[in-house]
Amino acid sequence: MMRWGFAFCVVALSDAVKLASLCLRVLLLLSTLLCIPVQFAAAEALPRLAAQVVPFLSVRAGLSSVADVERVLGAPVRQIKPDLFEYAAPAGSAGASMDMQKIQVEYFSDSHLVARIDAWLGTPVLAADVRSRFGQAVLTQTRKDGQREELFFPQLMGVITSLDQPDVVLAISYLAPAALANVYCDLSQQAIRERRYADAKEPADNAVLVDPDYARAFLAQGIHFYYLKEFDEAMVRFVAATRAKYPARKIAHAHAWLAAVYWMKKSQPEQARAEFAKALAIAPDFDLVQLEYGRFLKAQKELDAAMQAFLKASELGQAQGQTQTANEARMELAILLVGRKASDKALPYLTQLAAWADGGGKSSVSILSADYIYAYYGYALAAVRGERNLMMGGDDPETQKVIAAYEKAVRLETKATWVYAALGSEYEDSSEWAKAEAVYRRGLVLDARHLGLNQKLADVLVEAGQYEAALRQAELALTMAPNDAERMMTMARAYGLLKRGQEAVTWLRKAGAAGYRAQYRRSIMLEEGVFDDWLSEEELRRLLPGGR
């Protein structure tokens, strides 16, 4: 949990040396508190600490590079995260009762400048006087490592304590302006995700106050207004983000947001195209911008160009460890390829996505919902099976793959009714009538007036021997499509199998008059002998013209 507010201190420390001096004065005050059970720093250790702090603080958050850090602190001891490294305490610290234990440095992933420095103390100190001398805490957060951190502005410092002992300082943090701004931007983004759009404003505004040169801060403001549907205000903030000093990737993202407004809210596709061009000129390797550009091109019916953009986005996302973007791009590619009847080319992408979903991959983006992936995977498998002219049937391994994919989508309660129709057809082809009936009924729970599902249910009830139920279902389907010759034939077959000859012949005549031409079905009826008691083979052929 986090709490946040914003109260500026009147006086800020001007440089790192003054800050170090302040820390030492605080520690002198604390050295008299030896009666407390915690082992606190002794006064004789302070000169040695002072000798370490000054060279250490020549590493400056927001200004120093990886090379600067390694020149002062040496090579990292270990890598904690892609941009977070641990360094040994400065030379000469061994054995001192109050020395720094270790130093952790986090870098910005784009600029590789120092984002923050956490100096972990070898001996803890009390927090009360430290807080009073650092100024006003503007925000308290629980860190990913489970520790508690109070952040101060304008000093851009933090006090790290444990959750259960908030009065004992474990480490002091030094932040770049953008690092504190990022905390506020994250709060704003969290409010957007939770659809608390009004709550996103204050942290976004605070981010701009903390670092008015930072493009992400203005982006956060713009996104807040975008979700409030105040698109003109959003554009003002996005333009401000494009004019910010850094970083290039966020400036490019601002151009992409402007493109989105022009495209989807202003119906000005050429202005949108121009903004996408600016974004890609600034950051051609930005996977997310490539993805959105592909969607824009898809909406403009420029499908070849859209596929190229999606392919680029998937490659960039994969290379940069952005699984979400890579998977969205793969799904977009697969959808376009399936639409072009190139399911064989879509299948590798869908196979990869299905494996991701099988492994528990999840996303809040609808295009990456597992049921959606499995549905398209099943469709592509079925299409490729058809293209290869494989024999359909329950023993066919390809058919079992198709059924398995569709079943996964149905178990996840997909809202795509066509999946229920497709899975039911697979069961029918395998003569699994009870399974087909069950899946059609599940689909009809979603849409009771779905014509195709009602029609298919009527047919499968005949095959399952439920002739009375088939009559009722076929009558219902005919209220939706009165000229449906197929369902007229379903009525005729059901009556014939019930040995109700007059009704059977009546519906047979209606089916023929409506244009029934299903040669395969007619052959089955001849073999079944459904109408033998009332019609000769010649009469049946005359009523149902068009073949054998």
Coordinates of C-alpha atoms in Angstrom, one line a residue:
M1 CA 0.0 0.0 0.0
M2 CA 1.1 3.6 -0.6
R3 CA 0.0 6.9 0.7
W4 CA 1.0 10.1 -1.0
G5 CA 0.7 13.8 -0.8
F6 CA 2.7 16.7 -1.8
A7 CA 4.1 19.3 0.6
F8 CA 7.2 21.1 -0.6
C9 CA 10.1 22.0 1.7
V10 CA 11.2 25.6 1.7
V11 CA 14.9 24.8 1.8
A12 CA 16.7 22.2 -0.3
L13 CA 20.3 20.9 0.1
S14 CA 22.3 22.3 -2.7
D15 CA 24.9 19.6 -3.2
A16 CA 26.0 16.1 -2.1
V17 CA 28.7 17.3 0.2
K18 CA 26.3 19.4 2.3
L19 CA 24.0 16.4 2.4
A20 CA 26.8 14.2 3.7
S21 CA 27.6 16.7 6.4
L22 CA 23.9 16.7 7.5
C23 CA 23.9 12.9 7.7
L24 CA 27.0 13.0 9.9
R25 CA 25.5 15.5 12.3
V26 CA 22.4 13.4 12.6
L27 CA 24.5 10.3 13.4
L28 CA 26.4 12.3 16.1
L29 CA 23.1 13.0 17.8
L30 CA 22.2 9.3 17.6
S31 CA 25.4 8.0 19.0
T32 CA 24.4 8.9 22.6
L33 CA 21.5 6.4 22.4
L34 CA 23.5 3.3 23.3
C35 CA 20.9 2.2 25.9
I36 CA 18.6 1.1 23.1
P37 CA 18.7 -2.6 22.4
V38 CA 19.6 -2.1 18.8
Q39 CA 23.3 -1.9 18.2
F40 CA 23.7 1.7 16.9
A41 CA 26.8 3.6 15.6
A42 CA 29.5 4.8 17.8
A43 CA 30.9 8.3 17.6
E44 CA 34.5 7.2 16.9
A45 CA 33.3 5.6 13.6
L46 CA 32.1 8.9 12.2
P47 CA 35.4 10.2 10.8
R48 CA 35.9 7.0 8.9
L49 CA 32.3 7.2 7.5
A50 CA 32.9 10.8 6.5
A51 CA 36.0 9.7 4.5
Q52 CA 33.8 7.2 2.6
V53 CA 30.7 9.4 2.0
V54 CA 32.4 12.1 0.0
P55 CA 33.9 10.0 -2.7
F56 CA 30.8 7.8 -2.8
L57 CA 28.6 10.9 -3.4
S58 CA 30.6 11.8 -6.5
V59 CA 28.2 9.2 -8.0
R60 CA 25.1 11.3 -8.7
A61 CA 21.7 10.0 -9.4
G62 CA 20.4 11.3 -12.7
L63 CA 23.9 12.3 -13.9
S64 CA 26.4 9.5 -13.5
S65 CA 26.7 6.7 -16.0
V66 CA 27.6 3.0 -15.5
A67 CA 31.3 3.9 -16.2
D68 CA 31.2 6.7 -13.6
V69 CA 29.9 4.3 -11.0
E70 CA 32.4 1.6 -11.8
R71 CA 35.2 4.2 -11.7
V72 CA 34.3 5.0 -8.1
L73 CA 32.9 1.7 -6.8
G74 CA 34.5 -0.9 -9.0
A75 CA 32.8 -3.7 -10.8
P76 CA 29.4 -4.8 -9.5
V77 CA 29.4 -7.7 -7.1
R78 CA 26.1 -9.1 -8.5
Q79 CA 23.2 -8.2 -10.8
I80 CA 19.9 -8.3 -9.0
K81 CA 17.7 -7.2 -12.0
P82 CA 18.5 -6.2 -15.5
D83 CA 19.1 -2.6 -14.4
L84 CA 19.9 -3.1 -10.7
F85 CA 23.4 -3.9 -9.5
E86 CA 25.1 -4.4 -6.1
Y87 CA 28.5 -2.9 -5.4
A88 CA 30.9 -3.3 -2.5
A89 CA 31.1 -0.5 0.0
P90 CA 33.8 2.1 -0.7
A91 CA 37.4 1.1 0.1
G92 CA 38.4 1.4 3.8
S93 CA 35.1 0.4 5.2
A94 CA 36.0 -3.0 6.5
G95 CA 35.8 -3.3 10.3
A96 CA 34.2 0.0 11.0
S97 CA 31.2 -0.2 13.4
M98 CA 29.1 2.2 11.4
D99 CA 30.2 1.7 7.8
M100 CA 28.1 1.1 4.7
Q101 CA 27.4 -2.6 4.2
K102 CA 26.7 -2.4 0.5
I103 CA 25.5 -0.1 -2.3
Q104 CA 22.8 -0.9 -4.8
V105 CA 22.6 1.2 -7.9
E106 CA 19.6 1.2 -10.3
Y107 CA 20.0 2.6 -13.8
F108 CA 17.4 3.9 -16.3
S109 CA 17.0 1.2 -18.9
D110 CA 17.0 3.7 -21.8
S111 CA 19.7 6.2 -20.9
H112 CA 21.7 3.9 -18.6
L113 CA 22.2 6.8 -16.2
V114 CA 21.9 6.3 -12.5
A115 CA 18.2 6.3 -11.4
R116 CA 18.8 5.8 -7.7
I117 CA 21.5 4.8 -5.2
D118 CA 20.6 2.8 -2.1
A119 CA 23.4 2.9 0.6
W120 CA 22.7 0.0 3.0
L121 CA 24.2 0.7 6.5
G122 CA 26.3 -1.9 8.2
T123 CA 24.9 -0.6 11.5
P124 CA 21.3 0.7 11.7
V125 CA 20.5 4.2 13.0
L126 CA 17.3 5.7 14.4
A127 CA 15.0 7.3 11.9
A128 CA 13.3 10.2 13.9
D129 CA 16.0 12.8 13.6
V130 CA 16.9 11.7 10.1
R131 CA 13.4 12.4 9.0
S132 CA 13.3 15.8 10.6
R133 CA 16.4 16.9 8.9
F134 CA 15.6 15.5 5.5
G135 CA 12.4 17.6 5.4
Q136 CA 8.9 16.7 4.3
A137 CA 8.2 13.1 3.3
V138 CA 5.9 13.3 0.3
L139 CA 5.3 9.6 -0.3
T140 CA 5.6 6.3 1.5
Q141 CA 5.8 3.0 -0.4
T142 CA 6.3 -0.7 0.1
R143 CA 9.3 -1.7 -2.1
K144 CA 9.4 -4.8 -4.2
D145 CA 11.9 -6.3 -1.7
G146 CA 9.3 -5.9 1.1
Q147 CA 11.0 -2.9 2.8
R148 CA 9.3 0.3 3.6
E149 CA 10.6 3.6 2.1
E150 CA 9.8 7.2 2.8
L151 CA 10.6 9.6 -0.1
F152 CA 11.5 13.2 0.4
F153 CA 11.2 16.3 -1.9
P154 CA 12.9 18.5 -2.9
Q155 CA 15.9 16.7 -1.4
L156 CA 15.2 13.6 -3.6
M157 CA 16.2 11.3 -0.8
G158 CA 14.6 8.3 0.8
V159 CA 14.7 6.5 4.2
I160 CA 14.4 2.7 4.0
T161 CA 13.2 0.8 7.0
S162 CA 11.7 -2.6 7.6
L163 CA 7.9 -2.9 7.8
D164 CA 7.9 -4.1 11.4
Q165 CA 10.6 -1.6 12.6
P166 CA 9.8 1.7 10.9
D167 CA 12.0 3.6 13.4
V168 CA 15.2 2.0 12.4
V169 CA 17.0 3.1 9.2
L170 CA 18.4 0.3 7.1
A171 CA 19.5 2.4 4.2
I172 CA 19.5 5.9 2.7
S173 CA 18.4 6.3 -0.9
Y174 CA 19.4 9.1 -3.4
L175 CA 17.0 9.6 -6.3
A176 CA 17.2 11.2 -9.7
P177 CA 14.2 13.5 -10.3
A178 CA 12.9 11.1 -13.0
A179 CA 13.1 8.2 -10.5
L180 CA 10.7 10.0 -8.1
A181 CA 8.6 11.1 -11.0
N182 CA 8.3 7.5 -12.1
V183 CA 6.8 6.6 -8.7
Y184 CA 4.1 9.1 -9.2
C185 CA 3.6 8.0 -12.8
D186 CA 3.2 4.4 -11.6
L187 CA 0.5 5.6 -9.2
S188 CA -1.3 7.4 -11.9
Q189 CA -1.0 4.4 -14.2
Q190 CA -2.3 2.1 -11.5
A191 CA -5.4 4.3 -11.0
I192 CA -6.0 4.1 -14.8
R193 CA -5.8 0.3 -14.7
E194 CA -8.3 0.2 -11.9
R195 CA -10.5 2.7 -13.8
R196 CA -10.2 5.3 -11.0
Y197 CA -9.6 7.9 -13.7
A198 CA -10.1 11.0 -11.4
D199 CA -7.5 9.6 -9.0
A200 CA -4.9 9.5 -11.7
K201 CA -4.7 13.3 -11.9
E202 CA -2.8 14.3 -8.7
P203 CA 0.1 11.8 -9.0
A204 CA 0.5 12.8 -12.7
D205 CA 0.6 16.5 -11.8
N206 CA 3.1 15.7 -9.0
A207 CA 5.3 13.9 -11.5
V208 CA 5.5 17.1 -13.6
L209 CA 6.3 19.2 -10.6
V210 CA 9.1 16.8 -9.6
D211 CA 10.7 16.7 -13.1
P212 CA 9.3 19.2 -15.6
D213 CA 11.9 18.0 -18.2
Y214 CA 10.6 14.4 -18.1
A215 CA 8.3 13.3 -21.0
R216 CA 6.7 10.5 -19.1
A217 CA 5.3 12.9 -16.5
F218 CA 3.4 14.9 -19.3
L219 CA 2.4 11.6 -20.8
A220 CA 0.7 10.6 -17.5
Q221 CA -1.2 13.8 -17.5
G222 CA -2.3 13.3 -21.1
I223 CA -3.4 9.7 -20.5
H224 CA -5.5 10.8 -17.5
F225 CA -7.4 13.3 -19.7
Y226 CA -7.7 10.7 -22.5
Y227 CA -9.5 8.3 -20.3
L228 CA -11.7 11.1 -19.1
K229 CA -12.6 11.6 -22.8
E230 CA -11.2 15.2 -22.6
F231 CA -9.2 14.7 -25.8
D232 CA -8.3 18.3 -26.5
E233 CA -6.7 18.6 -23.0
A234 CA -5.0 15.2 -23.6
M235 CA -3.5 16.5 -26.8
V236 CA -2.1 19.6 -25.0
R237 CA -0.2 17.3 -22.6
F238 CA 1.0 15.0 -25.3
V239 CA 2.4 17.9 -27.2
A240 CA 4.1 19.0 -24.1
A241 CA 5.6 15.6 -23.7
T242 CA 7.0 15.8 -27.3
R243 CA 8.8 19.0 -26.3
A244 CA 10.3 17.6 -23.1
K245 CA 14.0 17.1 -22.8
Y246 CA 14.1 13.4 -22.3
P247 CA 13.9 10.4 -22.8
A248 CA 13.6 9.8 -26.5
R249 CA 11.5 6.7 -26.1
K250 CA 8.8 8.5 -24.1
I251 CA 8.9 11.4 -26.5
A252 CA 8.2 8.9 -29.3
H253 CA 5.4 7.4 -27.2
A254 CA 3.8 10.9 -26.9
H255 CA 3.8 11.2 -30.7
A256 CA 2.1 7.8 -30.9
W257 CA -0.6 8.9 -28.4
L258 CA -1.2 12.0 -30.5
A259 CA -1.5 9.7 -33.5
A260 CA -4.1 7.6 -31.6
V261 CA -6.2 10.7 -30.9
Y262 CA -6.0 11.9 -34.5
W263 CA -6.9 8.5 -35.7
M264 CA -9.6 7.2 -33.4
K265 CA -11.1 10.4 -31.8
K266 CA -10.6 13.1 -34.5
S267 CA -11.0 11.0 -37.7
Q268 CA -7.9 12.6 -39.1
P269 CA -5.8 9.7 -40.5
E270 CA -3.2 11.7 -42.3
Q271 CA -2.3 13.7 -39.2
A272 CA -2.2 10.3 -37.4
R273 CA 0.1 8.9 -40.0
A274 CA 2.4 12.0 -39.6
E275 CA 2.6 11.5 -35.9
F276 CA 3.4 7.8 -36.2
A277 CA 6.2 8.7 -38.7
K278 CA 7.7 11.1 -36.1
A279 CA 7.5 8.5 -33.4
L280 CA 9.2 5.9 -35.5
A281 CA 11.9 8.3 -36.6
I282 CA 12.8 9.0 -33.0
A283 CA 12.6 5.4 -31.8
P284 CA 12.4 2.9 -34.7
D285 CA 13.1 0.1 -32.2
F286 CA 10.1 0.9 -30.0
D287 CA 8.0 -2.3 -30.1
L288 CA 4.8 -0.8 -28.8
V289 CA 4.8 2.0 -31.4
Q290 CA 5.4 -0.5 -34.2
L291 CA 2.4 -2.5 -32.8
E292 CA 0.0 0.5 -32.8
Y293 CA 1.2 1.6 -36.2
G294 CA 0.3 -1.8 -37.5
R295 CA -3.2 -1.5 -36.1
F296 CA -3.5 1.9 -37.7
L297 CA -2.4 0.5 -41.1
K298 CA -4.8 -2.4 -40.6
A299 CA -7.7 0.1 -40.1
Q300 CA -6.7 1.9 -43.2
K301 CA -6.9 -1.5 -45.1
E302 CA -3.2 -1.4 -45.9
L303 CA -2.8 -5.0 -44.9
D304 CA 0.6 -5.8 -46.4
A305 CA 2.1 -2.8 -44.6
A306 CA 0.2 -3.7 -41.4
M307 CA 1.7 -7.2 -41.5
Q308 CA 5.2 -5.8 -41.8
A309 CA 4.6 -3.6 -38.8
F310 CA 3.2 -6.5 -36.8
L311 CA 6.2 -8.7 -37.7
K312 CA 8.6 -5.9 -36.7
A313 CA 6.8 -5.4 -33.4
S314 CA 6.9 -9.2 -32.6
E315 CA 10.6 -9.3 -33.4
L316 CA 11.4 -6.2 -31.3
G317 CA 9.2 -7.4 -28.4
Q318 CA 10.9 -10.8 -28.4
A319 CA 14.4 -9.3 -28.5
Q320 CA 13.6 -6.8 -25.8
G321 CA 11.8 -9.2 -23.4
Q322 CA 8.5 -7.5 -24.0
T323 CA 6.3 -10.6 -24.1
Q324 CA 3.0 -8.7 -24.0
T325 CA 3.8 -6.7 -27.1
A326 CA 5.4 -9.6 -28.9
N327 CA 2.3 -11.8 -28.3
E328 CA -0.1 -9.1 -29.3
A329 CA 1.7 -8.6 -32.5
R330 CA 1.8 -12.4 -33.2
M331 CA -2.0 -12.6 -32.6
E332 CA -2.6 -9.6 -35.0
L333 CA -0.5 -11.4 -37.6
A334 CA -2.3 -14.6 -37.1
I335 CA -5.7 -13.0 -37.5
L336 CA -4.7 -11.3 -40.7
L337 CA -3.2 -14.5 -42.1
V338 CA -6.3 -16.5 -41.2
G339 CA -8.5 -13.9 -42.9
R340 CA -6.3 -14.2 -46.0
K341 CA -6.9 -18.0 -46.0
A342 CA -3.2 -18.5 -45.1
S343 CA -3.8 -20.6 -41.9
D344 CA -0.7 -22.6 -42.6
K345 CA 1.3 -19.4 -42.1
A346 CA -0.7 -18.4 -39.1
L347 CA -0.3 -21.7 -37.4
P348 CA 3.3 -21.2 -36.1
Y349 CA 2.2 -18.0 -34.4
L350 CA -0.9 -19.6 -32.9
T351 CA 1.0 -22.7 -31.8
Q352 CA 3.4 -20.4 -29.9
L353 CA 0.6 -18.4 -28.4
A354 CA -1.3 -21.6 -27.4
A355 CA 1.8 -22.9 -25.6
W356 CA 2.1 -19.6 -23.8
A357 CA -1.5 -19.9 -22.7
D358 CA -1.0 -23.5 -21.7
G359 CA 1.9 -22.4 -19.5
G360 CA -0.4 -20.0 -17.6
G361 CA 0.3 -16.9 -19.6
K362 CA -2.3 -14.2 -18.9
S363 CA -3.1 -10.7 -20.2
S364 CA -5.8 -8.1 -19.6
V365 CA -5.8 -7.4 -23.3
S366 CA -8.8 -9.1 -24.9
I367 CA -6.9 -10.2 -28.0
L368 CA -4.6 -12.2 -25.8
S369 CA -7.4 -13.9 -23.7
A370 CA -6.7 -17.6 -23.6
D371 CA -10.1 -18.5 -25.0
Y372 CA -9.5 -16.2 -28.0
I373 CA -6.1 -17.8 -28.7
Y374 CA -7.5 -21.4 -28.4
A375 CA -10.4 -20.5 -30.7
Y376 CA -8.2 -19.2 -33.5
Y377 CA -5.7 -22.1 -32.9
G378 CA -8.5 -24.6 -33.4
Y379 CA -9.8 -22.8 -36.5
A380 CA -6.3 -22.7 -38.1
L381 CA -5.7 -26.4 -37.3
A382 CA -9.0 -27.2 -38.9
A383 CA -8.3 -25.1 -42.0
V384 CA -4.9 -26.6 -42.5
R385 CA -6.4 -30.1 -42.1
G386 CA -8.9 -29.3 -44.8
E387 CA -6.2 -27.9 -47.1
R388 CA -4.3 -31.1 -46.8
N389 CA -7.4 -33.1 -47.6
L390 CA -7.0 -35.2 -44.5
M391 CA -9.7 -37.8 -43.7
M392 CA -11.9 -36.3 -41.0
G393 CA -12.9 -38.4 -38.1
G394 CA -12.4 -39.1 -34.4
D395 CA -9.3 -41.2 -34.9
D396 CA -7.5 -38.6 -37.0
P397 CA -4.8 -37.0 -34.8
E398 CA -5.3 -33.7 -36.5
T399 CA -9.0 -33.8 -35.6
Q400 CA -8.1 -34.5 -32.0
K401 CA -5.9 -31.4 -31.9
V402 CA -8.7 -29.3 -33.4
I403 CA -11.2 -30.7 -30.8
A404 CA -8.7 -30.1 -27.9
A405 CA -8.2 -26.5 -28.9
Y406 CA -11.9 -25.8 -29.2
E407 CA -12.6 -27.6 -25.9
K408 CA -10.1 -25.4 -24.1
A409 CA -11.9 -22.3 -25.4
V410 CA -15.3 -23.6 -24.4
R411 CA -14.0 -24.6 -20.9
L412 CA -12.9 -21.0 -20.5
E413 CA -16.5 -20.0 -21.4
T414 CA -15.6 -18.1 -24.6
K415 CA -18.2 -15.7 -25.7
A416 CA -17.5 -16.5 -29.4
T417 CA -20.6 -18.5 -30.4
W418 CA -18.9 -19.7 -33.6
V419 CA -16.6 -21.8 -31.5
Y420 CA -19.5 -23.8 -30.1
A421 CA -20.8 -24.3 -33.6
A422 CA -17.3 -25.4 -34.8
L423 CA -16.7 -27.8 -31.9
G424 CA -20.2 -29.3 -32.3
S425 CA -19.5 -29.9 -36.0
E426 CA -16.3 -31.7 -35.0
Y427 CA -18.2 -33.9 -32.6
E428 CA -20.8 -34.6 -35.4
D429 CA -18.1 -35.6 -37.8
S430 CA -17.0 -38.1 -35.2
S431 CA -20.6 -39.2 -34.6
E432 CA -20.4 -38.1 -31.0
W433 CA -24.0 -36.9 -31.0
A434 CA -24.4 -36.4 -27.2
K435 CA -21.3 -34.2 -27.0
A436 CA -22.4 -32.2 -30.0
E437 CA -25.8 -31.6 -28.4
A438 CA -24.3 -30.5 -25.2
V439 CA -21.9 -28.0 -26.8
Y440 CA -24.7 -26.5 -29.0
R441 CA -26.9 -26.0 -25.9
R442 CA -24.0 -24.3 -24.1
G443 CA -23.6 -21.9 -27.0
L444 CA -27.4 -21.2 -27.0
V445 CA -27.1 -20.1 -23.3
L446 CA -25.0 -17.2 -24.7
D447 CA -27.3 -16.4 -27.5
A448 CA -30.7 -18.2 -27.5
R449 CA -31.6 -16.7 -31.0
H450 CA -28.3 -17.8 -32.7
L451 CA -29.6 -19.2 -36.0
G452 CA -26.7 -21.5 -36.7
L453 CA -26.7 -23.1 -33.3
N454 CA -30.5 -23.7 -33.4
Q455 CA -30.2 -25.2 -36.8
K456 CA -27.4 -27.5 -35.8
L457 CA -29.1 -28.6 -32.6
A458 CA -32.2 -29.6 -34.6
D459 CA -30.1 -31.8 -36.9
V460 CA -28.1 -33.5 -34.2
L461 CA -31.2 -34.3 -32.2
V462 CA -32.4 -36.4 -35.2
E463 CA -29.1 -38.2 -35.3
A464 CA -29.3 -38.8 -31.6
G465 CA -32.7 -40.4 -32.0
Q466 CA -34.6 -37.6 -30.2
Y467 CA -37.2 -37.1 -32.9
E468 CA -39.8 -35.3 -30.9
A469 CA -37.2 -32.9 -29.5
A470 CA -35.8 -32.5 -33.1
L471 CA -39.2 -31.5 -34.4
R472 CA -39.6 -28.8 -31.7
Q473 CA -36.1 -27.5 -32.3
A474 CA -36.5 -27.5 -36.1
E475 CA -39.8 -25.6 -35.8
L476 CA -38.0 -23.0 -33.6
A477 CA -35.2 -22.6 -36.2
L478 CA -37.8 -22.2 -39.0
T479 CA -39.4 -19.2 -37.1
M480 CA -36.0 -17.5 -37.5
A481 CA -35.4 -18.6 -41.1
P482 CA -38.8 -19.6 -42.7
N483 CA -37.3 -20.6 -46.1
D484 CA -34.6 -22.9 -44.6
A485 CA -34.8 -26.0 -46.8
E486 CA -32.3 -27.9 -44.6
R487 CA -34.5 -27.6 -41.5
M488 CA -37.6 -28.5 -43.6
M489 CA -35.8 -31.7 -44.4
T490 CA -35.0 -32.2 -40.7
M491 CA -38.7 -32.0 -40.1
A492 CA -39.4 -34.5 -42.8
R493 CA -36.8 -37.0 -41.5
A494 CA -38.0 -36.7 -37.9
Y495 CA -41.6 -37.3 -39.0
G496 CA -40.5 -40.2 -41.2
L497 CA -38.5 -41.8 -38.4
L498 CA -41.5 -41.4 -36.1
K499 CA -43.5 -43.3 -38.9
R500 CA -45.8 -40.3 -39.4
G501 CA -45.9 -40.5 -43.1
Q502 CA -48.3 -37.8 -44.1
E503 CA -46.4 -35.1 -42.2
A504 CA -43.1 -36.5 -43.5
V505 CA -44.1 -36.3 -47.1
T506 CA -45.6 -32.8 -46.6
W507 CA -42.3 -31.5 -45.2
L508 CA -40.4 -33.3 -47.9
R509 CA -42.4 -31.5 -50.6
K510 CA -41.8 -28.2 -48.8
A511 CA -38.0 -28.9 -48.7
G512 CA -37.9 -29.7 -52.4
A513 CA -40.0 -26.6 -53.3
A514 CA -37.6 -24.5 -51.1
G515 CA -34.7 -25.7 -53.2
Y516 CA -33.2 -28.5 -51.2
R517 CA -30.3 -30.0 -53.1
A518 CA -28.2 -31.9 -50.6
Q519 CA -27.2 -34.9 -52.7
Y520 CA -25.3 -36.5 -49.8
R521 CA -28.2 -36.3 -47.4
R522 CA -30.6 -37.6 -50.1
S523 CA -28.3 -40.7 -50.6
I524 CA -28.4 -41.3 -46.8
M525 CA -32.2 -41.1 -46.8
L526 CA -32.3 -43.6 -49.6
E527 CA -30.1 -45.9 -47.7
E528 CA -32.0 -45.3 -44.4
G529 CA -35.3 -46.1 -46.1
V530 CA -37.0 -43.3 -44.1
F531 CA -39.6 -42.7 -46.7
D532 CA -39.9 -46.2 -48.2
D533 CA -43.4 -46.8 -46.7
W534 CA -44.8 -43.7 -48.6
L535 CA -42.6 -42.9 -51.5
S536 CA -40.8 -44.9 -54.2
E537 CA -37.2 -44.1 -55.0
E538 CA -38.3 -42.5 -58.2
E539 CA -40.8 -40.3 -56.4
L540 CA -38.1 -39.3 -53.9
R541 CA -35.7 -38.3 -56.7
R542 CA -38.4 -36.3 -58.4
L543 CA -39.2 -34.4 -55.2
L544 CA -35.5 -33.8 -54.5
P545 CA -34.0 -33.1 -57.9
G546 CA -30.3 -32.4 -58.6
G547 CA -28.2 -35.5 -58.6
R548 CA -28.1 -39.2 -57.8

